[in-house]
Amino acid sequence: MYESNDSSDDNDESLSKQVLPTSDDANGPIDLNKMPTTGEEYLRQVRFQASQLPDFQTATQRKKRNTTSSTSKNHAWHKLFPSTTANTTTTSDIPIKHIVSIDWQNEQCKLFSDVRNDFFQMRDRLRIANKKYKNAKLKTANNYWKFCFGDDIPFQSPLPSLEIDDQQQTQNSLPTMTKMITLTQPQLHDLLQHEIDWLKQCGCSIHLALYTFATLVAIEKPINEDVMYTIRQTCLAWKQTRMRLINPNDNEKPVDDSLIKSCDVFVCIIGRYFGQFDLADTSD
């Protein structure tokens, strides 16, 4: 599903080439807010989205990874958002290009795959052990907001950049595996749609990134067209957020590198693990 460490630049380029033909003179403008109803409309949307995205350069140089032992009790997906590793994907001598290495992307896909396997194994064990396991009762957007952020953060208020280790603010609403297991597949789809809206309306935070990642972990395969469409919209939203973070306005505060790293993670796993290669960061 994702690229191996032996992937070459030629292979990367082949993934971005058009495979299925579409009519260049299709009638009417492209409406990205409308769900495609035919294969033709879907391919036109994909091609249009790809043409609007900025070019990002991936580095193919293989660098030694610093490995550190950790006794942290953080959940597995926390490991993908540490600010301490932000410097592994950028180089100071290239101020314009945002470098996302192929090795790093492969590593994130491997970690994501491992977390998914752990999640589904735990889910199946709990369901076998407890036949009366209850699903979460979530209907409104406010219900989903409280599920993620608790009662302390008002509904759809600007999201602070919560740190992973700030247990006083996040300990009651972290996306633990046992918590995410309570959601049905339709609820996970609804949650992912809400997370896109919150990212656009309320801003980017590590806490929101954790929940978005956990939601993607819990989505089962095979993935139907509606859910994949939402997953693609998730990638586009985080790409747009990354552009704003990399190119801030003069009056904006400096951005925590961990937020940019969060964006890189979502572009990586959606583009490569979920096979949406037209959205992935590829080499020029």
XYZ file of N, CA and C in Angstrom:
852
model
N 0.828 -1.201 0.000
C 0.000 0.000 0.000
C 0.861 1.248 0.000
N 1.982 1.197 0.739
C 2.885 2.340 0.740
C 4.210 1.914 0.153
N 5.028 2.876 -0.163
C 6.261 2.597 -0.872
C 7.291 1.943 0.035
N 8.068 1.045 -0.549
C 9.145 0.421 0.197
C 10.356 1.330 0.177
N 11.348 0.963 0.969
C 12.563 1.775 1.035
C 13.364 1.720 -0.254
N 13.007 0.789 -1.153
C 13.729 0.667 -2.402
C 13.079 1.476 -3.522
N 12.094 2.286 -3.185
C 11.407 3.052 -4.224
C 12.358 4.064 -4.833
N 12.237 4.268 -6.140
C 13.118 5.181 -6.858
C 12.341 6.390 -7.316
N 13.080 7.397 -7.779
C 12.441 8.588 -8.314
C 11.585 8.252 -9.520
N 12.052 7.281 -10.348
C 11.284 6.903 -11.524
C 9.945 6.315 -11.120
N 9.955 5.500 -10.083
C 8.710 4.913 -9.612
C 7.772 5.981 -9.081
N 8.331 6.975 -8.353
C 7.515 8.045 -7.809
C 6.843 8.830 -8.925
N 7.611 9.111 -9.990
C 7.055 9.892 -11.074
C 5.953 9.135 -11.792
N 6.104 7.805 -11.897
C 5.099 7.035 -12.596
C 3.774 7.041 -11.860
N 3.831 7.208 -10.549
C 2.601 7.225 -9.780
C 1.782 8.469 -10.050
N 2.432 9.548 -10.453
C 1.730 10.797 -10.676
C 1.233 10.962 -12.104
N 1.586 10.004 -12.990
C 1.148 10.111 -14.365
C -0.327 9.740 -14.477
N -1.019 10.359 -15.417
C -2.426 10.060 -15.625
C -2.566 8.679 -16.224
N -3.432 7.858 -15.629
C -3.655 6.500 -16.102
C -4.978 6.398 -16.844
N -6.041 6.935 -16.239
C -7.352 6.869 -16.855
C -7.635 8.166 -17.601
N -8.054 8.085 -18.860
C -8.308 9.311 -19.632
C -9.604 9.979 -19.210
N -9.626 11.307 -19.284
C -10.853 12.062 -19.061
C -11.007 13.054 -20.191
N -12.239 13.421 -20.440
C -12.524 14.351 -21.524
C -12.122 15.758 -21.128
N -11.308 16.419 -21.925
C -10.879 17.773 -21.620
C -11.976 18.793 -21.873
N -12.950 18.429 -22.679
C -14.003 19.381 -23.017
C -15.316 19.026 -22.346
N -15.246 18.427 -21.127
C -16.462 18.086 -20.403
C -17.246 19.352 -20.112
N -18.559 19.219 -20.172
C -19.418 20.382 -19.999
C -19.457 20.840 -18.559
N -19.527 22.171 -18.358
C -19.743 22.745 -17.036
C -18.480 22.864 -16.221
N -18.477 23.807 -15.258
C -17.330 23.965 -14.351
C -17.269 22.842 -13.339
N -16.131 22.723 -12.665
C -15.940 21.688 -11.654
C -16.350 22.244 -10.299
N -17.301 21.575 -9.645
C -17.785 21.989 -8.325
C -17.247 21.012 -7.285
N -16.208 21.439 -6.531
C -15.587 20.549 -5.550
C -16.467 20.312 -4.343
N -17.503 21.125 -4.155
C -18.414 20.926 -3.028
C -19.501 19.907 -3.337
N -19.554 19.456 -4.577
C -20.562 18.488 -5.002
C -19.959 17.102 -5.056
N -20.641 16.127 -4.479
C -20.168 14.748 -4.526
C -20.225 14.239 -5.966
N -19.121 13.708 -6.511
C -19.153 13.183 -7.874
C -20.101 11.995 -7.976
N -20.870 11.953 -9.040
C -21.857 10.888 -9.230
C -21.456 9.911 -10.317
N -20.434 10.232 -11.079
C -19.945 9.340 -12.123
C -18.433 9.268 -12.049
N -17.882 8.239 -12.682
C -16.436 8.118 -12.729
C -15.792 9.282 -13.458
N -16.469 9.794 -14.477
C -15.956 10.943 -15.220
C -15.828 12.168 -14.321
N -16.873 12.443 -13.520
C -16.834 13.599 -12.621
C -15.744 13.432 -11.569
N -15.590 12.211 -11.061
C -14.570 11.966 -10.037
C -13.172 12.235 -10.600
N -12.895 11.719 -11.788
C -11.572 11.903 -12.374
C -11.309 13.366 -12.686
N -12.347 14.100 -13.127
C -12.165 15.525 -13.388
C -11.825 16.273 -12.100
N -12.507 15.905 -10.992
C -12.215 16.548 -9.717
C -10.794 16.244 -9.264
N -10.384 14.989 -9.416
C -9.035 14.596 -9.005
C -7.988 15.374 -9.791
N -8.173 15.461 -11.096
C -7.198 16.177 -11.924
C -7.177 17.664 -11.579
N -8.363 18.240 -11.339
C -8.420 19.661 -10.999
C -7.745 19.919 -9.659
N -8.031 19.053 -8.645
C -7.418 19.226 -7.332
C -5.898 19.135 -7.434
N -5.420 18.175 -8.194
C -3.971 18.002 -8.331
C -3.329 19.217 -8.990
N -4.037 19.832 -9.961
C -3.471 20.989 -10.655
C -3.409 22.221 -9.774
N -4.243 22.258 -8.714
C -4.281 23.425 -7.842
C -3.306 23.342 -6.680
N -2.724 22.167 -6.469
C -1.855 21.987 -5.313
C -0.448 22.483 -5.620
N 0.213 23.058 -4.605
C 1.598 23.504 -4.808
C 2.545 22.325 -4.921
N 3.669 22.544 -5.549
C 4.670 21.496 -5.690
C 5.512 21.420 -4.432
N 5.663 20.191 -3.920
C 6.541 19.967 -2.786
C 7.627 18.998 -3.203
N 8.810 19.284 -2.747
C 9.972 18.475 -3.107
C 10.213 17.436 -2.031
N 10.490 16.211 -2.460
C 10.856 15.176 -1.495
C 12.335 14.876 -1.644
N 12.971 14.634 -0.513
C 14.403 14.355 -0.523
C 14.614 12.854 -0.562
N 15.487 12.395 -1.446
C 15.740 10.975 -1.573
C 17.028 10.546 -0.882
N 17.757 11.537 -0.325
C 18.973 11.179 0.384
C 18.617 10.374 1.630
N 19.347 9.340 1.861
C 19.103 8.503 3.029
C 19.992 8.999 4.172
N 19.331 9.402 5.243
C 20.062 9.911 6.391
C 19.914 8.942 7.553
N 20.939 8.930 8.406
C 20.871 8.087 9.575
C 19.804 8.607 10.521
N 18.991 7.705 11.036
C 17.950 8.111 11.950
C 18.460 7.981 13.380
N 18.195 8.998 14.169
C 18.536 8.940 15.572
C 17.448 8.173 16.300
N 17.821 7.050 16.876
C 16.850 6.239 17.590
C 17.059 6.426 19.079
N 15.975 6.656 19.766
C 16.034 6.835 21.207
C 15.036 5.917 21.865
N 15.416 5.333 22.960
C 14.481 4.500 23.706
C 13.544 5.395 24.474
N 12.294 4.956 24.554
C 11.281 5.775 25.209
C 10.492 4.923 26.177
N 10.283 5.465 27.350
C 9.450 4.794 28.344
C 8.138 5.518 28.502
N 7.830 6.407 27.534
C 6.597 7.183 27.608
C 5.387 6.276 27.510
N 4.354 6.611 28.245
C 3.113 5.859 28.217
C 2.103 6.500 27.264
N 2.569 7.406 26.418
C 1.673 8.018 25.454
C 1.150 6.969 24.497
N -0.017 7.205 23.943
C -0.596 6.281 22.994
C 0.215 6.301 21.707
N 0.071 5.234 20.921
C 0.967 5.022 19.789
C 0.961 6.178 18.810
N -0.193 6.785 18.574
C -0.210 7.841 17.561
C 0.440 9.129 18.031
N 0.702 9.260 19.327
C 1.420 10.448 19.804
C 2.828 10.508 19.230
N 3.383 9.352 18.928
C 4.761 9.317 18.460
C 4.927 9.996 17.107
N 3.855 10.189 16.386
C 3.947 10.786 15.063
C 3.905 12.299 15.089
N 3.723 12.913 16.266
C 3.567 14.354 16.335
C 4.567 15.055 17.245
N 5.726 14.484 17.572
C 6.633 15.162 18.483
C 7.387 16.288 17.802
N 7.516 17.422 18.488
C 8.271 18.542 17.920
C 9.760 18.255 17.923
N 10.208 17.285 18.726
C 11.635 16.995 18.821
C 12.183 16.396 17.547
N 11.311 15.876 16.656
C 11.784 15.287 15.407
C 11.476 16.155 14.211
N 11.068 17.389 14.448
C 10.666 18.255 13.331
C 11.815 18.544 12.389
N 13.048 18.530 12.909
C 14.172 18.885 12.060
C 14.596 17.757 11.142
N 13.957 16.622 11.193
C 14.352 15.510 10.337
C 13.843 15.672 8.928
N 12.921 16.598 8.663
C 12.366 16.695 7.321
C 12.630 18.045 6.686
N 13.427 18.884 7.318
C 13.721 20.180 6.720
C 15.220 20.417 6.763
N 15.695 21.199 5.810
C 17.104 21.554 5.791
C 17.215 23.059 5.722
N 18.139 23.622 6.491
C 18.257 25.070 6.588
C 18.801 25.691 5.319
N 19.485 24.904 4.477
C 20.080 25.477 3.273
C 19.082 25.525 2.117
N 17.835 25.092 2.320
C 16.807 25.186 1.288
C 15.622 25.935 1.877
N 15.632 27.268 1.804
C 14.610 28.047 2.494
C 13.258 28.036 1.814
N 13.200 27.740 0.507
C 11.936 27.839 -0.221
C 11.200 26.511 -0.217
N 11.863 25.432 -0.513
C 11.243 24.130 -0.617
C 11.012 23.521 0.762
N 9.876 22.874 0.903
C 9.589 22.125 2.125
C 9.894 20.666 1.836
N 10.902 20.133 2.508
C 11.414 18.809 2.188
C 10.692 17.744 3.017
N 10.133 16.771 2.327
C 9.515 15.624 2.994
C 10.136 14.379 2.381
N 11.048 13.743 3.102
C 11.843 12.669 2.514
C 11.011 11.409 2.292
N 11.407 10.645 1.289
C 10.753 9.370 0.992
C 10.924 8.409 2.158
N 12.124 8.374 2.748
C 12.363 7.496 3.892
C 11.415 7.827 5.040
N 11.257 9.102 5.310
C 10.377 9.518 6.398
C 8.933 9.119 6.109
N 8.489 9.304 4.875
C 7.126 8.934 4.515
C 6.904 7.436 4.666
N 7.871 6.632 4.243
C 7.753 5.184 4.400
C 7.665 4.797 5.864
N 8.445 5.489 6.697
C 8.430 5.186 8.126
C 7.076 5.519 8.738
N 6.470 6.647 8.341
C 5.166 7.020 8.881
C 4.086 6.023 8.466
N 4.153 5.567 7.226
C 3.184 4.569 6.768
C 3.323 3.267 7.541
N 4.555 2.883 7.832
C 4.782 1.666 8.618
C 4.215 1.833 10.026
N 4.476 2.968 10.660
C 3.944 3.222 11.994
C 2.417 3.241 11.981
N 1.859 3.880 10.963
C 0.402 3.955 10.857
C -0.201 2.567 10.691
N 0.409 1.743 9.874
C -0.067 0.378 9.675
C 0.005 -0.418 10.979
N 1.095 -0.261 11.729
C 1.239 -0.965 13.005
C 0.167 -0.536 14.002
N -0.103 0.770 14.048
C -1.118 1.270 14.976
C -2.489 0.721 14.599
N -2.798 0.682 13.318
C -4.086 0.129 12.871
C -4.221 -1.335 13.275
N -3.160 -2.104 13.097
C -3.217 -3.515 13.485
C -3.463 -3.665 14.979
N -2.761 -2.863 15.788
C -2.967 -2.910 17.241
C -4.392 -2.523 17.607
N -4.908 -1.496 16.931
C -6.252 -1.005 17.242
C -7.303 -2.085 16.973
N -7.263 -2.689 15.811
C -8.288 -3.668 15.458
C -8.159 -4.945 16.284
N -6.940 -5.310 16.661
C -6.774 -6.459 17.545
C -7.392 -6.184 18.904
N -7.161 -4.976 19.453
C -7.750 -4.621 20.728
C -9.271 -4.546 20.625
N -9.749 -3.964 19.552
C -11.196 -3.859 19.369
C -11.852 -5.235 19.355
N -11.268 -6.169 18.624
C -11.850 -7.508 18.529
C -11.805 -8.223 19.876
N -10.705 -8.044 20.621
C -10.612 -8.681 21.937
C -11.664 -8.138 22.891
N -11.864 -6.827 22.883
C -12.851 -6.233 23.776
C -14.264 -6.659 23.418
N -14.545 -6.774 22.140
C -15.880 -7.185 21.725
C -16.158 -8.632 22.105
N -15.132 -9.470 22.054
C -15.303 -10.859 22.461
C -15.475 -10.965 23.976
N -14.681 -10.164 24.710
C -14.723 -10.222 26.168
C -15.999 -9.619 26.730
N -16.542 -8.610 26.057
C -17.717 -7.919 26.570
C -18.783 -7.861 25.475
N -19.732 -8.765 25.541
C -20.776 -8.831 24.528
C -21.703 -7.622 24.584
N -21.753 -6.928 25.728
C -22.648 -5.789 25.896
C -21.894 -4.462 25.737
N -20.817 -4.499 24.977
C -20.020 -3.288 24.786
C -20.875 -2.223 24.104
N -20.944 -1.042 24.699
C -21.834 0.010 24.217
C -21.094 0.973 23.290
N -21.790 1.357 22.243
C -21.263 2.371 21.339
C -21.594 3.763 21.855
N -20.780 4.735 21.480
C -21.017 6.115 21.887
C -22.293 6.633 21.227
N -23.029 7.453 21.961
C -24.248 8.062 21.437
C -23.944 9.499 21.020
N -23.639 9.650 19.747
C -23.275 10.955 19.195
C -24.175 11.260 18.003
N -24.858 12.393 18.071
C -25.765 12.764 16.984
C -25.463 14.145 16.417
N -25.250 15.114 17.276
C -25.043 16.488 16.822
C -23.560 16.827 16.750
N -23.258 17.923 16.066
C -21.871 18.388 15.982
C -21.336 18.726 17.365
N -22.192 19.239 18.215
C -21.784 19.558 19.583
C -21.410 18.298 20.354
N -22.160 17.203 20.122
C -21.818 15.925 20.756
C -20.421 15.471 20.356
N -20.123 15.580 19.076
C -18.807 15.155 18.590
C -17.706 16.067 19.131
N -18.004 17.347 19.238
C -17.025 18.289 19.785
C -16.675 17.910 21.224
N -17.680 17.647 22.040
C -17.436 17.273 23.434
C -16.718 15.932 23.527
N -17.000 15.033 22.593
C -16.308 13.749 22.553
C -14.806 13.962 22.406
N -14.423 14.954 21.598
C -13.005 15.210 21.332
C -12.368 16.167 22.335
N -13.071 17.225 22.689
C -12.449 18.303 23.454
C -12.997 18.455 24.870
N -13.989 17.678 25.226
C -14.546 17.790 26.567
C -15.414 19.028 26.718
N -15.691 19.376 27.949
C -16.568 20.506 28.243
C -15.810 21.811 28.463
N -14.489 21.765 28.563
C -13.717 22.961 28.914
C -13.552 23.928 27.744
N -13.560 23.401 26.511
C -13.384 24.248 25.336
C -14.745 24.451 24.686
N -15.260 25.682 24.651
C -16.582 25.939 24.071
C -16.669 25.462 22.627
N -17.866 25.099 22.218
C -18.111 24.556 20.885
C -17.635 25.508 19.799
N -16.792 24.980 18.915
C -16.259 25.693 17.753
C -15.529 26.983 18.115
N -14.904 27.003 19.268
C -14.058 28.145 19.620
C -12.679 27.942 19.009
N -11.893 29.016 18.854
C -10.539 28.847 18.306
C -9.740 27.852 19.140
N -9.107 26.917 18.472
C -8.405 25.854 19.173
C -7.001 26.294 19.567
N -6.648 26.177 20.829
C -5.264 26.462 21.231
C -4.355 25.343 20.761
N -3.077 25.649 20.669
C -2.100 24.627 20.272
C -1.732 23.805 21.496
N -2.589 22.849 21.806
C -2.365 22.039 23.000
C -1.158 21.137 22.806
N -0.280 21.108 23.790
C 0.887 20.238 23.729
C 0.502 18.831 24.148
N 1.207 17.867 23.586
C 0.886 16.471 23.868
C 1.055 16.146 25.343
N 2.087 16.714 25.969
C 2.390 16.362 27.355
C 1.681 17.275 28.353
N 0.769 18.120 27.901
C 0.038 18.999 28.802
C -1.160 18.232 29.350
N -0.893 17.351 30.284
C -1.911 16.440 30.777
C -3.050 17.150 31.489
N -2.794 18.297 32.080
C -3.847 19.004 32.793
C -4.963 19.442 31.857
N -4.637 19.740 30.614
C -5.639 20.196 29.665
C -6.242 19.076 28.839
N -5.523 17.984 28.642
C -5.968 16.988 27.668
C -6.220 15.603 28.233
N -5.939 15.349 29.490
C -5.995 13.980 29.980
C -7.404 13.387 29.933
N -8.432 14.232 30.028
C -9.788 13.728 30.036
C -10.376 13.545 28.649
N -9.676 13.951 27.618
C -10.260 13.866 26.283
C -9.275 13.377 25.227
N -8.242 12.663 25.639
C -7.308 12.109 24.669
C -7.985 10.997 23.856
N -7.599 10.832 22.593
C -8.204 9.780 21.766
C -7.611 8.412 22.064
N -7.903 7.889 23.242
C -7.405 6.571 23.599
C -8.039 5.511 22.700
N -7.382 4.383 22.589
C -7.930 3.314 21.762
C -9.277 2.835 22.291
N -9.380 2.710 23.613
C -10.650 2.253 24.192
C -11.767 3.251 23.937
N -11.435 4.520 23.815
C -12.448 5.531 23.523
C -12.862 5.468 22.057
N -11.904 5.334 21.153
C -12.223 5.299 19.732
C -12.969 4.022 19.346
N -12.796 2.964 20.110
C -13.474 1.716 19.814
C -14.989 1.848 19.963
N -15.437 2.823 20.745
C -16.872 2.989 20.980
C -17.603 3.587 19.780
N -16.874 4.029 18.758
C -17.494 4.654 17.593
C -17.773 3.624 16.508
N -18.951 3.717 15.901
C -19.280 2.884 14.756
C -18.625 3.468 13.501
N -18.620 2.710 12.422
C -18.041 3.210 11.180
C -18.775 4.447 10.647
N -20.123 4.488 10.669
C -20.791 5.736 10.267
C -20.430 6.913 11.163
N -20.262 6.663 12.463
C -19.871 7.741 13.368
C -18.458 8.232 13.067
N -17.571 7.323 12.719
C -16.209 7.722 12.356
C -16.212 8.600 11.106
N -17.063 8.266 10.160
C -17.181 9.094 8.962
C -17.704 10.483 9.319
N -18.722 10.526 10.171
C -19.259 11.823 10.610
C -18.193 12.633 11.341
N -17.438 11.960 12.216
C -16.403 12.647 12.980
C -15.343 13.229 12.052
N -14.946 12.465 11.051
C -13.933 12.956 10.116
C -14.428 14.197 9.377
N -15.708 14.210 9.018
C -16.269 15.391 8.361
C -16.266 16.597 9.293
N -16.608 16.376 10.567
C -16.567 17.469 11.541
C -15.134 17.969 11.734
N -14.175 17.058 11.747
C -12.779 17.450 11.953
C -12.275 18.338 10.817
N -12.737 18.086 9.604
C -12.384 18.959 8.486
C -12.933 20.361 8.724
N -14.199 20.422 9.130
C -14.827 21.726 9.400
C -14.102 22.461 10.523
N -13.753 21.760 11.580
C -13.078 22.400 12.719
C -11.705 22.908 12.321
N -10.996 22.139 11.495
C -9.674 22.576 11.049
C -9.788 23.890 10.278
N -10.806 23.992 9.429
C -10.979 25.202 8.623
C -11.501 26.374 9.441
N -12.406 26.094 10.382
C -13.073 27.172 11.114
C -12.361 27.564 12.406
N -11.761 26.584 13.065
C -11.219 26.816 14.411
C -9.699 26.822 14.458
N -9.060 26.399 13.394
C -7.611 26.415 13.385
C -6.992 25.064 13.678
N -5.679 25.029 13.591
C -4.921 23.794 13.725
C -4.382 23.648 15.143
N -4.481 22.466 15.684
C -3.896 22.173 16.988
C -3.439 20.726 17.010
N -2.487 20.437 17.869
C -2.023 19.066 18.009
C -3.153 18.164 18.474
N -4.015 18.680 19.343
C -5.117 17.883 19.860
C -6.059 17.462 18.730
N -6.381 18.381 17.848
C -7.220 18.042 16.704
C -6.499 17.060 15.791
N -5.194 17.233 15.623
C -4.413 16.310 14.790
C -4.457 14.900 15.364
N -4.358 14.780 16.675
C -4.413 13.460 17.300
C -5.746 12.772 17.026
N -6.833 13.507 17.146
C -8.144 12.919 16.906
C -8.349 12.571 15.443
N -7.856 13.415 14.545
C -7.977 13.104 13.129
C -7.194 11.849 12.788
N -6.000 11.750 13.340
C -5.189 10.549 13.114
C -5.884 9.315 13.660
N -6.418 9.416 14.890
C -7.100 8.279 15.501
C -8.330 7.875 14.693
N -9.008 8.849 14.112
C -10.172 8.544 13.281
C -9.766 7.759 12.047
N -8.696 8.178 11.404
C -8.203 7.460 10.223
C -7.749 6.051 10.589
N -7.173 5.899 11.765
C -6.751 4.575 12.225
C -7.946 3.635 12.312
N -9.074 4.140 12.810
C -10.223 3.286 13.140
C -11.130 2.986 11.950
N -10.904 3.634 10.809
C -11.752 3.394 9.641
C -11.384 2.060 9.000
N -12.379 1.215 8.830
C -12.156 -0.129 8.315
C -12.034 -0.144 6.793
N -11.339 -1.137 6.306
C -11.308 -1.431 4.881
C -12.217 -2.630 4.608
N -12.820 -2.730 3.435
C -12.708 -1.806 2.300
C -13.437 -0.488 2.574
N -12.941 0.564 1.961
C -13.476 1.905 2.182
C -14.371 2.283 1.002
N -15.615 2.660 1.314
C -16.534 3.012 0.227
C -16.217 4.391 -0.345
N -16.915 4.734 -1.428
C -16.597 5.964 -2.162
C -16.826 7.219 -1.325
N -17.902 7.244 -0.542
C -18.204 8.433 0.257
C -17.122 8.685 1.304
N -16.692 7.622 1.963
C -15.670 7.768 2.997
C -14.337 8.166 2.373
N -13.989 7.566 1.243
C -12.731 7.927 0.587
C -12.759 9.374 0.121
N -13.904 9.828 -0.331
C -14.036 11.236 -0.714
C -13.731 12.136 0.477
N -14.249 11.785 1.656
C -14.003 12.575 2.868
C -12.535 12.491 3.278
N -11.932 11.324 3.118
C -10.511 11.182 3.421
C -9.679 12.089 2.518
N -10.048 12.170 1.253
C -9.339 13.055 0.331
C -9.513 14.518 0.733
N -10.733 14.880 1.152
C -10.968 16.244 1.604
C -10.145 16.556 2.857
N -9.946 15.551 3.694
C -9.098 15.718 4.870
C -7.675 16.064 4.458
N -7.156 15.343 3.483
C -5.799 15.604 2.998
C -5.691 17.015 2.431
N -6.663 17.409 1.636
C -6.628 18.746 1.032
C -6.680 19.831 2.097
N -7.497 19.617 3.133
C -7.603 20.613 4.202
C -6.283 20.772 4.943
N -5.602 19.654 5.214
C -4.323 19.734 5.914
C -3.233 20.283 4.996
N -3.332 20.048 3.692
C -2.383 20.660 2.762
C -2.532 22.176 2.750
N -3.773 22.632 2.733
C -4.013 24.067 2.768
C -3.516 24.681 4.074
N -3.718 23.955 5.170
C -3.216 24.423 6.463
C -1.699 24.502 6.457
N -1.051 23.513 5.857
C 0.413 23.512 5.797
C 0.933 24.716 5.025
N 0.267 25.072 3.941
C 0.698 26.232 3.168
C 0.618 27.508 3.994
N -0.444 27.621 4.800
C -0.571 28.812 5.651
C 0.495 28.828 6.733
N 0.833 27.659 7.259
C 1.844 27.591 8.316
C 3.240 27.878 7.778
N 3.530 27.381 6.584
C 4.848 27.579 5.997
C 5.025 29.017 5.521
N 3.931 29.622 5.076
C 3.990 30.992 4.560
C 3.069 31.897 5.384
N 3.444 32.174 6.641
C 2.571 32.974 7.506
C 2.591 34.449 7.111
N 1.567 35.148 7.522
C 1.545 36.603 7.329
C 2.547 37.263 8.264
N 2.921 38.484 7.952
C 3.928 39.185 8.738
C 3.498 39.392 10.187
N 2.183 39.528 10.406
C 1.701 39.810 11.759
C 1.367 38.550 12.547
N 1.636 37.381 11.970
C 1.339 36.140 12.664
C 2.541 35.694 13.503
N 2.233 34.993 14.592
C 3.280 34.494 15.468
C 4.017 33.333 14.804
N 5.263 33.067 15.219
C 5.978 31.911 14.689
C 5.215 30.617 14.963
N 5.269 29.705 14.021
C 4.507 28.467 14.104
C 5.356 27.356 14.701
N 4.743 26.572 15.584
C 5.400 25.405 16.148
C 5.632 24.397 15.030
N 6.871 23.914 14.923
C 7.194 22.956 13.866
C 6.352 21.685 13.950
N 5.884 21.344 15.154
C 5.095 20.124 15.306
C 3.770 20.216 14.559
N 3.244 21.439 14.363
C 2.010 21.598 13.602
C 2.260 21.320 12.119
N 3.393 21.781 11.607
C 3.744 21.480 10.220
C 3.979 19.983 10.061
N 4.605 19.390 11.065
C 4.823 17.944 11.029
C 3.498 17.187 10.976
N 2.502 17.678 11.709
C 1.184 17.047 11.682
C 0.617 17.054 10.267
N 0.745 18.186 9.595
C 0.270 18.277 8.212
C 0.996 17.269 7.326
N 2.306 17.165 7.498
C 3.086 16.217 6.698
C 2.590 14.788 6.905
N 2.248 14.451 8.150
C 1.794 13.100 8.462
C 0.524 12.768 7.685
N -0.445 13.685 7.682
C -1.715 13.401 7.024
C -1.565 13.324 5.504
N -0.763 14.212 4.938
C -0.519 14.140 3.504
C 0.156 12.819 3.158
N 1.038 12.380 4.006
C 1.772 11.129 3.780
C 0.859 9.912 3.833
N 0.132 9.735 4.938
C -0.632 8.495 5.106
C -1.839 8.435 4.170
N -2.448 9.591 3.878
C -3.583 9.577 2.947
C -3.079 9.379 1.520
N -1.997 10.063 1.183
C -1.465 9.942 -0.165
C -0.874 8.582 -0.456
N -0.158 8.014 0.521
C 0.575 6.784 0.255
C -0.101 5.545 0.845
N -0.463 5.575 2.115
C -1.076 4.383 2.705
C -2.447 4.120 2.093
N -3.271 5.177 1.961
C -4.612 5.013 1.400
C -4.625 5.088 -0.126
N -3.461 5.197 -0.730
C -3.358 5.071 -2.174
C -3.817 6.259 -2.982
N -3.922 7.437 -2.374
C -4.319 8.638 -3.117
C -3.056 9.371 -3.577
N -2.352 8.744 -4.504
C -1.004 9.183 -4.851
C -0.971 10.563 -5.512
N -2.093 10.978 -6.105
C -2.100 12.308 -6.711
C -2.036 13.403 -5.664
N -2.330 13.072 -4.395
C -2.268 14.043 -3.308
C -0.972 13.939 -2.508
N -0.183 12.906 -2.748
C 1.022 12.666 -1.956
C 2.130 13.642 -2.334
N 3.066 13.853 -1.405
C 4.280 14.611 -1.692
C 5.198 13.737 -2.527
N 5.527 14.203 -3.728
C 6.375 13.431 -4.626
C 7.549 14.274 -5.068
N 8.587 13.624 -5.560
C 9.783 14.330 -6.010
C 9.510 15.030 -7.321
N 10.217 16.133 -7.540
C 10.053 16.911 -8.788
C 10.650 16.164 -9.972
